[in-house]
Short mmCIF file of C-alpha atoms and ligand atoms in Angstrom, two decimals:
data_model
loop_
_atom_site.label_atom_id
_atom_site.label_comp_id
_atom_site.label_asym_id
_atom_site.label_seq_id
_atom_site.Cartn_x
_atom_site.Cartn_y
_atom_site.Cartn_z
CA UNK A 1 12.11 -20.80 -6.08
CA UNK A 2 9.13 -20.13 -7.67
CA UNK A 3 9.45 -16.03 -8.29
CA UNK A 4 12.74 -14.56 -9.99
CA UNK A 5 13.52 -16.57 -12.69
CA UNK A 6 10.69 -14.92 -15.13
CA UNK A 7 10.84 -11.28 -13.38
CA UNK A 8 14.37 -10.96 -12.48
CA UNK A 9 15.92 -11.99 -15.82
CA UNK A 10 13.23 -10.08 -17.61
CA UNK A 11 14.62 -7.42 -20.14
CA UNK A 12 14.44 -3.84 -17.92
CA UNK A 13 12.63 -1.56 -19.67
CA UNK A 14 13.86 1.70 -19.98
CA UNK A 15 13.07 4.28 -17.48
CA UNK A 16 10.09 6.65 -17.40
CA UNK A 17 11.59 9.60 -18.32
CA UNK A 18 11.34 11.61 -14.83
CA UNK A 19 11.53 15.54 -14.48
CA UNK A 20 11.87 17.20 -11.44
CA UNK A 21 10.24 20.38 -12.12
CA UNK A 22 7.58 21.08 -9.91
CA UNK A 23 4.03 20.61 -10.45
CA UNK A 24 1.45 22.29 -8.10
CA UNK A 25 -1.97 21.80 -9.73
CA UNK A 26 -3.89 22.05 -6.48
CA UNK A 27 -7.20 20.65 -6.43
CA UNK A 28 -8.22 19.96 -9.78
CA UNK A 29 -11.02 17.48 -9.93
CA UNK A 30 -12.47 15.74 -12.45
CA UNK A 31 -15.38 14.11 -11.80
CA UNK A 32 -17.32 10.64 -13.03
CA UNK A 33 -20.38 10.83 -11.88
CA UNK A 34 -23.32 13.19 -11.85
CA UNK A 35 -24.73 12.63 -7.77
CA UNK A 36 -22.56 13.89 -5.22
CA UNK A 37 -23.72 11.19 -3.01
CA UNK A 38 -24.41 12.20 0.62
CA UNK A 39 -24.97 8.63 2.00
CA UNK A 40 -21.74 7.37 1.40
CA UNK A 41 -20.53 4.52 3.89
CA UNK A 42 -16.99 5.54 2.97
CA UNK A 43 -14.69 5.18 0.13
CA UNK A 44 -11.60 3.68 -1.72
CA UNK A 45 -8.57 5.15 -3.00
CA UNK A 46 -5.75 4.91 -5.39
CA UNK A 47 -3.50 6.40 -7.84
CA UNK A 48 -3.26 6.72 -11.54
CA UNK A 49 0.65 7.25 -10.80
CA UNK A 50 1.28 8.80 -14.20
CA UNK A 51 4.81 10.13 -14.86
CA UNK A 52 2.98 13.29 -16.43
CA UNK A 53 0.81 13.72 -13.57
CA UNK A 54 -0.24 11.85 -10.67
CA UNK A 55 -4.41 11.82 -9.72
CA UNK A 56 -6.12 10.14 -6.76
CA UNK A 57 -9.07 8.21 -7.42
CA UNK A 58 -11.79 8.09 -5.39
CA UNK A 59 -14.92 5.79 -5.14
CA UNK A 60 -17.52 5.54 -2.74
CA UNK A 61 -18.27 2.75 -0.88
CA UNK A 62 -22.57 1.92 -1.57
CA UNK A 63 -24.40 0.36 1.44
CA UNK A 64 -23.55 -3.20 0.44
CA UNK A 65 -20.24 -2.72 -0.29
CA UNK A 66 -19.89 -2.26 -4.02
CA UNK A 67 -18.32 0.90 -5.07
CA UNK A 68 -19.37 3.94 -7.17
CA UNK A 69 -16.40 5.78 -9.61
CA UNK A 70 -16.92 9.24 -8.77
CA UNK A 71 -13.75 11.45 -9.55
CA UNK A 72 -10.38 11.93 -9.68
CA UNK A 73 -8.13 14.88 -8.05
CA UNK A 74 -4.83 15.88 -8.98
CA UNK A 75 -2.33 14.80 -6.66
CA UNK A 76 -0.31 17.76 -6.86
CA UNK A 77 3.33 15.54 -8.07
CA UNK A 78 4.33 12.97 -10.51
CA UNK A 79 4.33 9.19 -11.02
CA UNK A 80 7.25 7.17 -11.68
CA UNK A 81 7.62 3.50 -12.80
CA UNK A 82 10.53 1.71 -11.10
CA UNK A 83 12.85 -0.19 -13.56
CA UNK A 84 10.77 -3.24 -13.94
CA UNK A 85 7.95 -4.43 -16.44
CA UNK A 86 4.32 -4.32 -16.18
CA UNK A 87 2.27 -3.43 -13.04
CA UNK A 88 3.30 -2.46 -9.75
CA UNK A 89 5.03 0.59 -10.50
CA UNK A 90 6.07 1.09 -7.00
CA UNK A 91 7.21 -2.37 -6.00
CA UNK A 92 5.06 -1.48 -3.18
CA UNK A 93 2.66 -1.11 -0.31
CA UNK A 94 0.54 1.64 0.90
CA UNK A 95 1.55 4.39 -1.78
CA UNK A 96 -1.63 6.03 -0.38
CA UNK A 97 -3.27 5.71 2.99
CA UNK A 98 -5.91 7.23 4.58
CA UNK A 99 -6.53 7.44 8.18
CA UNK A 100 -9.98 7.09 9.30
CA UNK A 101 -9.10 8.53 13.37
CA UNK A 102 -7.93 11.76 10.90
CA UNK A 103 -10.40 11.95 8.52
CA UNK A 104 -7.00 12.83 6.74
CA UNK A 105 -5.83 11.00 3.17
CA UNK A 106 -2.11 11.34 1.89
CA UNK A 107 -0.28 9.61 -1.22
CA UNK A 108 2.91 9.85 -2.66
CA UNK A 109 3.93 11.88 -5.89
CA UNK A 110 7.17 8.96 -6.92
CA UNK A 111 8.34 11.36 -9.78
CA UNK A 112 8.51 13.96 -8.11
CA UNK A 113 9.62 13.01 -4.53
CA UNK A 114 6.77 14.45 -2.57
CA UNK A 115 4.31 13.58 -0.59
CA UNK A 116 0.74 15.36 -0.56
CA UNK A 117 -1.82 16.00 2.25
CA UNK A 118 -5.63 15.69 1.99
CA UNK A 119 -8.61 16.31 4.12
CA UNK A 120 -11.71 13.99 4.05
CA UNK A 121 -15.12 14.83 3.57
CA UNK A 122 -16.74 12.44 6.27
CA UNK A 123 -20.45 12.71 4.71
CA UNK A 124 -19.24 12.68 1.34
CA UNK A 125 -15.54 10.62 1.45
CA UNK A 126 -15.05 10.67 -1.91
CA UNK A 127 -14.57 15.11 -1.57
CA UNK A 128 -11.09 15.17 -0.73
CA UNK A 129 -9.67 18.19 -0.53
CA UNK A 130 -5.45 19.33 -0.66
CA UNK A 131 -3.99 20.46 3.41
CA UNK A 132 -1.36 23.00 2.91
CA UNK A 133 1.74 22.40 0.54
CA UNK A 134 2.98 19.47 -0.99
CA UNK A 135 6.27 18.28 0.74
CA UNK A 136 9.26 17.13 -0.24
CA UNK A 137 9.61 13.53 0.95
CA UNK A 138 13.42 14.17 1.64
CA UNK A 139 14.49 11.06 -0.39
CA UNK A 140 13.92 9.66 -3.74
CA UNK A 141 11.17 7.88 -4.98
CA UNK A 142 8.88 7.50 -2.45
CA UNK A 143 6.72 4.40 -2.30
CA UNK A 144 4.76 3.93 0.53
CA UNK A 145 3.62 5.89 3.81
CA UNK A 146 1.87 5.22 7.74
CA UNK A 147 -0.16 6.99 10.03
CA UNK A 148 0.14 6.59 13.32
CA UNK A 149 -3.45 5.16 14.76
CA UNK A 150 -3.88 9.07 15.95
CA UNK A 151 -3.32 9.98 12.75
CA UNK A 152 -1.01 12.83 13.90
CA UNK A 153 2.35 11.56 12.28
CA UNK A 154 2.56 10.20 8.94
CA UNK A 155 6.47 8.68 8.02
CA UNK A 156 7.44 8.05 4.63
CA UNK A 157 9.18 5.12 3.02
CA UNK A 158 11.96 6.10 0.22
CA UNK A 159 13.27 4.00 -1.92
CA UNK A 160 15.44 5.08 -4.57
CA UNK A 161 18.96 6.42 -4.69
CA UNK A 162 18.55 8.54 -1.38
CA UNK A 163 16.39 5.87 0.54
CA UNK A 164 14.90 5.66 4.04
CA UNK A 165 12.38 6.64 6.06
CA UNK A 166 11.21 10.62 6.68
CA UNK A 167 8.02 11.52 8.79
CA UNK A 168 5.80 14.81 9.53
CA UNK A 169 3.56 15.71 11.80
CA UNK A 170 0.06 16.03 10.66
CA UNK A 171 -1.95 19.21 11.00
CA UNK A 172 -5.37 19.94 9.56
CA UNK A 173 -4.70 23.40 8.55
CA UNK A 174 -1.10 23.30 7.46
CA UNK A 175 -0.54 20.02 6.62
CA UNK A 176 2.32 18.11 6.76
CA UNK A 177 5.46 19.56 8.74
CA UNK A 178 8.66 18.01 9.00
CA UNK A 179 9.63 16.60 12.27
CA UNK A 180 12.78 16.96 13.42
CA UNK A 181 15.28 13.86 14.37
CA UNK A 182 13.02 11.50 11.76
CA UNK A 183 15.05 11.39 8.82
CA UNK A 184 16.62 8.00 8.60
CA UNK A 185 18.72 6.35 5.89
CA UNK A 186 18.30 2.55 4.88
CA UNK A 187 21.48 2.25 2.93
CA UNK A 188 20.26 0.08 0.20
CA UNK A 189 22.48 0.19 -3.20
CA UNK A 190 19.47 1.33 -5.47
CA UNK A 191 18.48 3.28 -8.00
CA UNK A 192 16.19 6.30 -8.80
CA UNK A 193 13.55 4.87 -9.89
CA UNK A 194 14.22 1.80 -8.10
CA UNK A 195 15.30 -1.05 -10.15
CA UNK A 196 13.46 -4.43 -8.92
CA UNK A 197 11.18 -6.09 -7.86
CA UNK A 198 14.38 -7.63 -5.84
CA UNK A 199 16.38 -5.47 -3.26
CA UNK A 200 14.11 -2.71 -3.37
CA UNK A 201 11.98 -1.24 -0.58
CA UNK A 202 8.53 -2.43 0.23
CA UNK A 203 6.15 -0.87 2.86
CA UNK A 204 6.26 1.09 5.87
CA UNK A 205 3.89 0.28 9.04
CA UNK A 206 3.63 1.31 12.72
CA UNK A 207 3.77 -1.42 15.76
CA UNK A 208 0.77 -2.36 17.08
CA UNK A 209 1.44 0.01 20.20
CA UNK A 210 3.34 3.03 18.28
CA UNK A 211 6.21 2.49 19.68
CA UNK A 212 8.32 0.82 17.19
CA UNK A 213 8.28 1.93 13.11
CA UNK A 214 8.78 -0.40 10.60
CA UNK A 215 10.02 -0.92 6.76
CA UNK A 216 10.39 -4.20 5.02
CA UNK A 217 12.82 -4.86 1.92
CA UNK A 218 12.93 -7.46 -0.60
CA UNK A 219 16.38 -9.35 -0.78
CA UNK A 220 18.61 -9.98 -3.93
CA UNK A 221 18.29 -13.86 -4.04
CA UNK A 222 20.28 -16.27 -2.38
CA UNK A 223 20.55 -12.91 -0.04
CA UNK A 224 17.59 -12.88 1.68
CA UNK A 225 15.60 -9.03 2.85
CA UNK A 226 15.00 -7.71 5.98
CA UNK A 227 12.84 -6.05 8.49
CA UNK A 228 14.19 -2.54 9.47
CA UNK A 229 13.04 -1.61 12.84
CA UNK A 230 13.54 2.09 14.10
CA UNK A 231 11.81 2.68 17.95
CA UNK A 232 9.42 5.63 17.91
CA UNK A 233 10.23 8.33 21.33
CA UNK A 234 7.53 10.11 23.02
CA UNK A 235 7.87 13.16 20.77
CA UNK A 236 7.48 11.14 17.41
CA UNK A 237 11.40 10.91 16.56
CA UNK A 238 13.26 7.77 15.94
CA UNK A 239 16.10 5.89 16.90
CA UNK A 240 19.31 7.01 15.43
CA UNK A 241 20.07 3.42 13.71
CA UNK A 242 17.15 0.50 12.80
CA UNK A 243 17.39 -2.97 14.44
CA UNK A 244 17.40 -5.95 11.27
CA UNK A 245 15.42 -8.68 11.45
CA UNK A 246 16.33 -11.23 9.11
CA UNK A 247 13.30 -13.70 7.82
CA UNK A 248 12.94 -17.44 9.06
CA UNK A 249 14.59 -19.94 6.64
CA UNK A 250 13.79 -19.66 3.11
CA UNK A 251 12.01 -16.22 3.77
CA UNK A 252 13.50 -14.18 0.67
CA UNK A 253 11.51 -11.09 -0.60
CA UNK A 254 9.30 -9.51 2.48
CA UNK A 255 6.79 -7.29 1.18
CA UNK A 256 3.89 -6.22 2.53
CA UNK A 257 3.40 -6.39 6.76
CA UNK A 258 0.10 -6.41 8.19
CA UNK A 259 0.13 -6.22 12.00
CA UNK A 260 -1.49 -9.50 13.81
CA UNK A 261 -3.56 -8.53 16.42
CA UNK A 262 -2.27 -8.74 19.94
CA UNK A 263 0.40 -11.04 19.30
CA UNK A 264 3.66 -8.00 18.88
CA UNK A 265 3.99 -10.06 15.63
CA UNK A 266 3.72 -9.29 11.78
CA UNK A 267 3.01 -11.06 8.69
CA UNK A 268 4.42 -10.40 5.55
CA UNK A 269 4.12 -11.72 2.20
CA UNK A 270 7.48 -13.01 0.86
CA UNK A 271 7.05 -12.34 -3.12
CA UNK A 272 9.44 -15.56 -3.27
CA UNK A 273 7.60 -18.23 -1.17
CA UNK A 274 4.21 -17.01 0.20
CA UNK A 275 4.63 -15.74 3.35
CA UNK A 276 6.33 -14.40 6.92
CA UNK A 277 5.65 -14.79 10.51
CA UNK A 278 7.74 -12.46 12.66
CA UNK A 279 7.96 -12.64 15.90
CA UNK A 280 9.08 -9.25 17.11
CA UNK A 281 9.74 -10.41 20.18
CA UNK A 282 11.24 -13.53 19.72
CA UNK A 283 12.42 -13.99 16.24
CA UNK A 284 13.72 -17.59 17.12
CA UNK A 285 9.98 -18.27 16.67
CA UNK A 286 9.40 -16.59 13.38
CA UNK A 287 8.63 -18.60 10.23
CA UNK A 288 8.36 -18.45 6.63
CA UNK A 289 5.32 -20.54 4.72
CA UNK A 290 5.25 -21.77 0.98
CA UNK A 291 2.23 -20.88 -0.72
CA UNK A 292 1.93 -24.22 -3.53
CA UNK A 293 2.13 -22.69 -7.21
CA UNK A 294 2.77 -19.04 -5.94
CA UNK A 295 4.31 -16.54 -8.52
CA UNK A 296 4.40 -12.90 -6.01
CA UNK A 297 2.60 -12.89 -3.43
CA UNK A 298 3.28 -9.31 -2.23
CA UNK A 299 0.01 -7.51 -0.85
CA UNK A 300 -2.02 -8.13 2.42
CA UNK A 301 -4.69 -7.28 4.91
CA UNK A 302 -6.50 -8.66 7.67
CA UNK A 303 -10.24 -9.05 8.53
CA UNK A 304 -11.54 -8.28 11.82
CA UNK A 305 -14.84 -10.37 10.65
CA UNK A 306 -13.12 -13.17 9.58
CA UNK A 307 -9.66 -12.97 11.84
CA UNK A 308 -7.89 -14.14 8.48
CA UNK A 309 -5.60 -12.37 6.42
CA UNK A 310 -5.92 -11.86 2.53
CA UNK A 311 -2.77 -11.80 0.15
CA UNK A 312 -3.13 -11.61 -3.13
CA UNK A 313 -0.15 -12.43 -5.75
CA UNK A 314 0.47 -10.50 -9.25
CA UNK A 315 1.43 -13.39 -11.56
CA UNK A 316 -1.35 -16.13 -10.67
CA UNK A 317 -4.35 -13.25 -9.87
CA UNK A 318 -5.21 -14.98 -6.89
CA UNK A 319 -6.35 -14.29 -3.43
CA UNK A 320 -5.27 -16.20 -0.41
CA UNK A 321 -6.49 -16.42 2.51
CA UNK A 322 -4.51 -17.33 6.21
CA UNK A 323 -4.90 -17.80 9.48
CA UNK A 324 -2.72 -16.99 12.05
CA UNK A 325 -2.74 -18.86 15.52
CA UNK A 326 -2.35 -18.29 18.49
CA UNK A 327 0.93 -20.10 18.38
CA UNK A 328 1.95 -18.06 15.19
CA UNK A 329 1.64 -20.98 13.33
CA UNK A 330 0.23 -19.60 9.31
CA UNK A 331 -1.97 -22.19 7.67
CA UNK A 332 -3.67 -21.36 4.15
CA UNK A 333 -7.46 -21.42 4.84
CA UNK A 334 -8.57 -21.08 1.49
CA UNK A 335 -7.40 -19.04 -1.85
CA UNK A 336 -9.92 -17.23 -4.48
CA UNK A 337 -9.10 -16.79 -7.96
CA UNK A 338 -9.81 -14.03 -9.84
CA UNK A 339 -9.99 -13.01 -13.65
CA UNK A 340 -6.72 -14.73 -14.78
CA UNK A 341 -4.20 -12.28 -16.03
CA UNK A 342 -5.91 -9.44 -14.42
CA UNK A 343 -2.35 -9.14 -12.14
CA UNK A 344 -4.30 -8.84 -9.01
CA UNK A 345 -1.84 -5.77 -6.37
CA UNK A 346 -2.86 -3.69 -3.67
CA UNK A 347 -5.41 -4.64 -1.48
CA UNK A 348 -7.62 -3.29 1.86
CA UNK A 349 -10.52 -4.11 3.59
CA UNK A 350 -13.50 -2.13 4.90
CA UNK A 351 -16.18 -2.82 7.50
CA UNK A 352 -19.63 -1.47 6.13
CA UNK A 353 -22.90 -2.43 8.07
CA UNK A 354 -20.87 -4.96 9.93
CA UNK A 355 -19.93 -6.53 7.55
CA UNK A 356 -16.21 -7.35 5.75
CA UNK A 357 -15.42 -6.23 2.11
CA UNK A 358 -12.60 -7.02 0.69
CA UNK A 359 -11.08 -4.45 -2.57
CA UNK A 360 -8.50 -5.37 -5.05
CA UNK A 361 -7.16 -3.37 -7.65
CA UNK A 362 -6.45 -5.85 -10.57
CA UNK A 363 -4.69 -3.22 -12.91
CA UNK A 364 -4.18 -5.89 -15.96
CA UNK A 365 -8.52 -5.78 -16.37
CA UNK A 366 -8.56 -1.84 -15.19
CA UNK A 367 -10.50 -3.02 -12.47
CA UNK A 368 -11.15 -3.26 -8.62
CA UNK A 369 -12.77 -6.48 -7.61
CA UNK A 370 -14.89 -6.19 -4.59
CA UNK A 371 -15.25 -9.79 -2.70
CA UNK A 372 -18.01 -10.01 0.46
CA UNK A 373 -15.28 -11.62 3.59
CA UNK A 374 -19.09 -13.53 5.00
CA UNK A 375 -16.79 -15.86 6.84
CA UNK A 376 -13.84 -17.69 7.37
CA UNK A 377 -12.58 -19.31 3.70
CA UNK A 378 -16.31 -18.12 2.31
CA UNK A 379 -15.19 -14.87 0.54
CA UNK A 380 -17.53 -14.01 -2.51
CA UNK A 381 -16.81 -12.49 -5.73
CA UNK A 382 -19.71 -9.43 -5.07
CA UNK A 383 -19.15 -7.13 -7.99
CA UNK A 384 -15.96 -5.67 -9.96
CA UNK A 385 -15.38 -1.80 -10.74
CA UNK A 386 -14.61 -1.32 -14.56
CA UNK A 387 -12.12 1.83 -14.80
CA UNK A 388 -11.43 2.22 -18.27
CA UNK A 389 -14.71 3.74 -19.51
CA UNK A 390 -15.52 5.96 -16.53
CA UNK A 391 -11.85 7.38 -16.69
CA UNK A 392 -11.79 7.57 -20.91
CA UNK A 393 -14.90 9.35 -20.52
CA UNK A 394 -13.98 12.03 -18.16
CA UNK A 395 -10.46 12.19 -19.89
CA UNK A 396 -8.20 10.91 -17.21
CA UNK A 397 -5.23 8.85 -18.23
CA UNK A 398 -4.50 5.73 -16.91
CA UNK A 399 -2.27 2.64 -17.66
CA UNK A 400 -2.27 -0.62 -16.29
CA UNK A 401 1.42 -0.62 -15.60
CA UNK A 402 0.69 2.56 -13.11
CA UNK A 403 -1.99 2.28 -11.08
CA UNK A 404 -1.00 1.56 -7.72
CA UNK A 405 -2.35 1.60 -4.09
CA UNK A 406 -5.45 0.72 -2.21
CA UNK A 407 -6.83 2.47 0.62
CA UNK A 408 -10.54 2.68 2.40
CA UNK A 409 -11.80 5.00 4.56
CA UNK A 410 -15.17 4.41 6.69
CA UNK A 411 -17.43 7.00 8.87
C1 NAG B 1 25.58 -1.34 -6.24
O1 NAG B 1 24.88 -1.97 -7.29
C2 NAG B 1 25.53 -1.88 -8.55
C3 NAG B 1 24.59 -2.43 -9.58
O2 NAG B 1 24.17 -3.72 -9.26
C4 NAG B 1 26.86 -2.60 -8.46
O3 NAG B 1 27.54 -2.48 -9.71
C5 NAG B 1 27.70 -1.98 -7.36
O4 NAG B 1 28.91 -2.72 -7.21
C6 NAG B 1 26.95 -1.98 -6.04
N1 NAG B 1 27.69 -1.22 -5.07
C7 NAG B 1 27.90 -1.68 -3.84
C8 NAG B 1 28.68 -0.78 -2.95
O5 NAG B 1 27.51 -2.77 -3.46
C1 NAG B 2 -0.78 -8.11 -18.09
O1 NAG B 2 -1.28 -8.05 -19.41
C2 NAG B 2 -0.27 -8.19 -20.41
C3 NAG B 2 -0.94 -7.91 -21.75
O2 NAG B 2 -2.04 -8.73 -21.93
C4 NAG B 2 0.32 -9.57 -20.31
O3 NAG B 2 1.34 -9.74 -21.27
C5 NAG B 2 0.93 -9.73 -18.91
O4 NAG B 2 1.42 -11.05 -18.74
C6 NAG B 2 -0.09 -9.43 -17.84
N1 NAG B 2 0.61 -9.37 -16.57
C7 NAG B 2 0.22 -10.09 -15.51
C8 NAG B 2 1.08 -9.95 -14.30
O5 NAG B 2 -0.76 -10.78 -15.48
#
């Protein structure tokens, strides 16, 4: 096995110091660029994830895809680096996410176990503004959250000591209220913060159809991770106890799960091979694919343009790109390097004038890369986002070993 040896033997770092005192800075905004622009197709979003305090940053999207820095709002909660080295803070997917049916954008604080609510500015995306209080996320370190496709219940993954899966109901003047019969424990032996990249929590996603809620976790080699799978009632609450599902052979570390389309299936990158196929209906038929020379391949998304997925893997700072069948059967299509060493992490797509764009953070060169999805195996390097003199400038801090999430919203 390809992953482990270098990461899981590494020397832990000590802890981020994390205090739990609150920290309610609503709505301070710091902004990097002079034109509020009103022509926005839409924007991406991450966080700075700072154990002093946690922003949201927010570019918009241009016409042909490339992206424009334009400010940063305070989060309203902490960051917190799990006990690891170097990026990916969270060990995770989806720390933010916005939902595009809600015109609604919500990330977590990790250090300071909350979760926080914002509204979107449709004409200008990038104007995000803070819904109601920020909640507690009713577990420790929180890593990564779902909306429903409504966008009326957002659940959130937690994955330290007290770890499992919480969810609220969304509302546009309140914000986010707890919903009863949702609070869920995993029972993982971890720590807060997490200690990984193995057996830790990974990402959080709804079914295709809503009806089923899902977290994945990375296992402790030889034990391989899971699938936990909690069904979703009519009112939004969850089973009492999550089904497991248990990889294919050789499937190890399941990280991110991106839905594929129509098929009650999911893939998920397996930071120790390449990827999953499971079969939620039929796990018999699931399978588990080696990506050739893979380090972590942890982060994915799928184009609607293209019908491919994209993962992209920390260690070798390249994209890869997969299709699925209609048989389930994963083949690698094509893979596109990037800036070597840039430790290429969280990932999403966004259709803008019909066509496919494709945004990586790469924390290791402060930068997102923006690559043009113009058809199957084709994607091309368009233009990459420098965020280290836009952010010095306008005085926010941020480190490549924090920055985590990616998230785009579109009118
Ligand atoms: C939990 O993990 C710790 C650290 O690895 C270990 O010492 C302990 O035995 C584990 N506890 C259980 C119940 O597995
Ligand atoms: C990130 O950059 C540091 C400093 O240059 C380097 O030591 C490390 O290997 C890089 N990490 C990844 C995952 O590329």
């Amino acid at each position: 096995m390809k992953f482990s040896a270098a990461i899981l033997t590494s020397v832990l770092a000590a802890a981020s110091l994390v205090s739990a005192a609150p920290l309610q800075r609503r709505g301070q905004t710091k902004m990097m660029t002079k034109t509020t622009r009103f022509d926005a197709s839409g924007a991406i979003y991450f966080i700075t994830n700072e154990p002093d305090e946690n922003m949201v940053i927010a570019a918009s999207i241009n016409s042909d895809g490339t992206l424009n820095l334009d400010r940063a709002v305070a989060a309203g909660g902490r960051g917190a680096h799990g006990i690891a080295d170097g990026p990916d803070a969270l060990f995770s997917q989806g720390a933010i996410k916005a939902s595009a049916k809600g015109q609604v954008l919500a990330t977590v604080n990790a250090g300071s176990n909350t979760v926080s609510l914002f509204s979107i500015d449709s004409r200008t995306p990038t104007n995000i503004n803070q819904i109601g209080d920020v909640v507690s996320s009713e577990g420790e370190f929180p890593m990564s959250l779902a909306f429903n496709a409504a966008g009326t219940q957002l659940c959130v993954l937690n994955g330290g000591q007290v770890n499992g899966v919480f969810c609220y109901k969304v509302d546009k003047k309140t914000g986010l209220n707890a919903m009863p019969n949702t609070l869920r424990p995993l029972g993982l032996n971890q720590t807060t913060p997490a200690t990984g990249p193995a057996g830790t929590a990974s990402h959080i996603i709804f079914s295709e159809d809503g009806k089923q809620l899902i977290a994945s976790v990375k296992g402790v080699p030889p034990t391989p991770g899971f699938l936990a799978v909690w069904d979703v009632n009519s009112d939004g609450s969850l089973s009492p106890d999550f089904k497991k599902i248990a990889p294919a052979k050789n499937g190890i570390l399941p990280f991110s799960m991106t839905v594929i389309p129509g098929k009650n299936a999911i893939l998920a990158t397996d930071a120790g091979l390449g990827f999953d196929i499971f079969d939620l209906k039929d796990n018999s038929k699931s399978s588990a694919v080696a990506i050739d020379g893979q380090v972590a391949t942890c982060w994915s998304s799928f184009s609607k343009k293209t019908g491919n997925f994209y993962l992209t893997d920390i260690g070798t700072a390249t994209v890869t790109e997969v299709h699925v069948d209609n048989n389930l059967k994963g083949t690698i299509v094509a893979q596109h390097p990037q800036l070597p060493g840039s430790a290429t992490i969280d990932n999403d797509i966004a259709t803008v004038n019909g066509q496919d764009f494709l945004y990586v953070l790469a924390p290791n060169a402060t930068a997102v890369d923006v690559l043009l999805l113009d058809g199957s195996g084709t994607a091309k390097q368009l233009s990459t986002l420098d965020l280290s003199g836009p952010t010095k400038a306008a005085g926010i801090t941020i480190n490549p070993n924090n920055l985590q999430g990616m998230t785009t919203f579109t009118r």
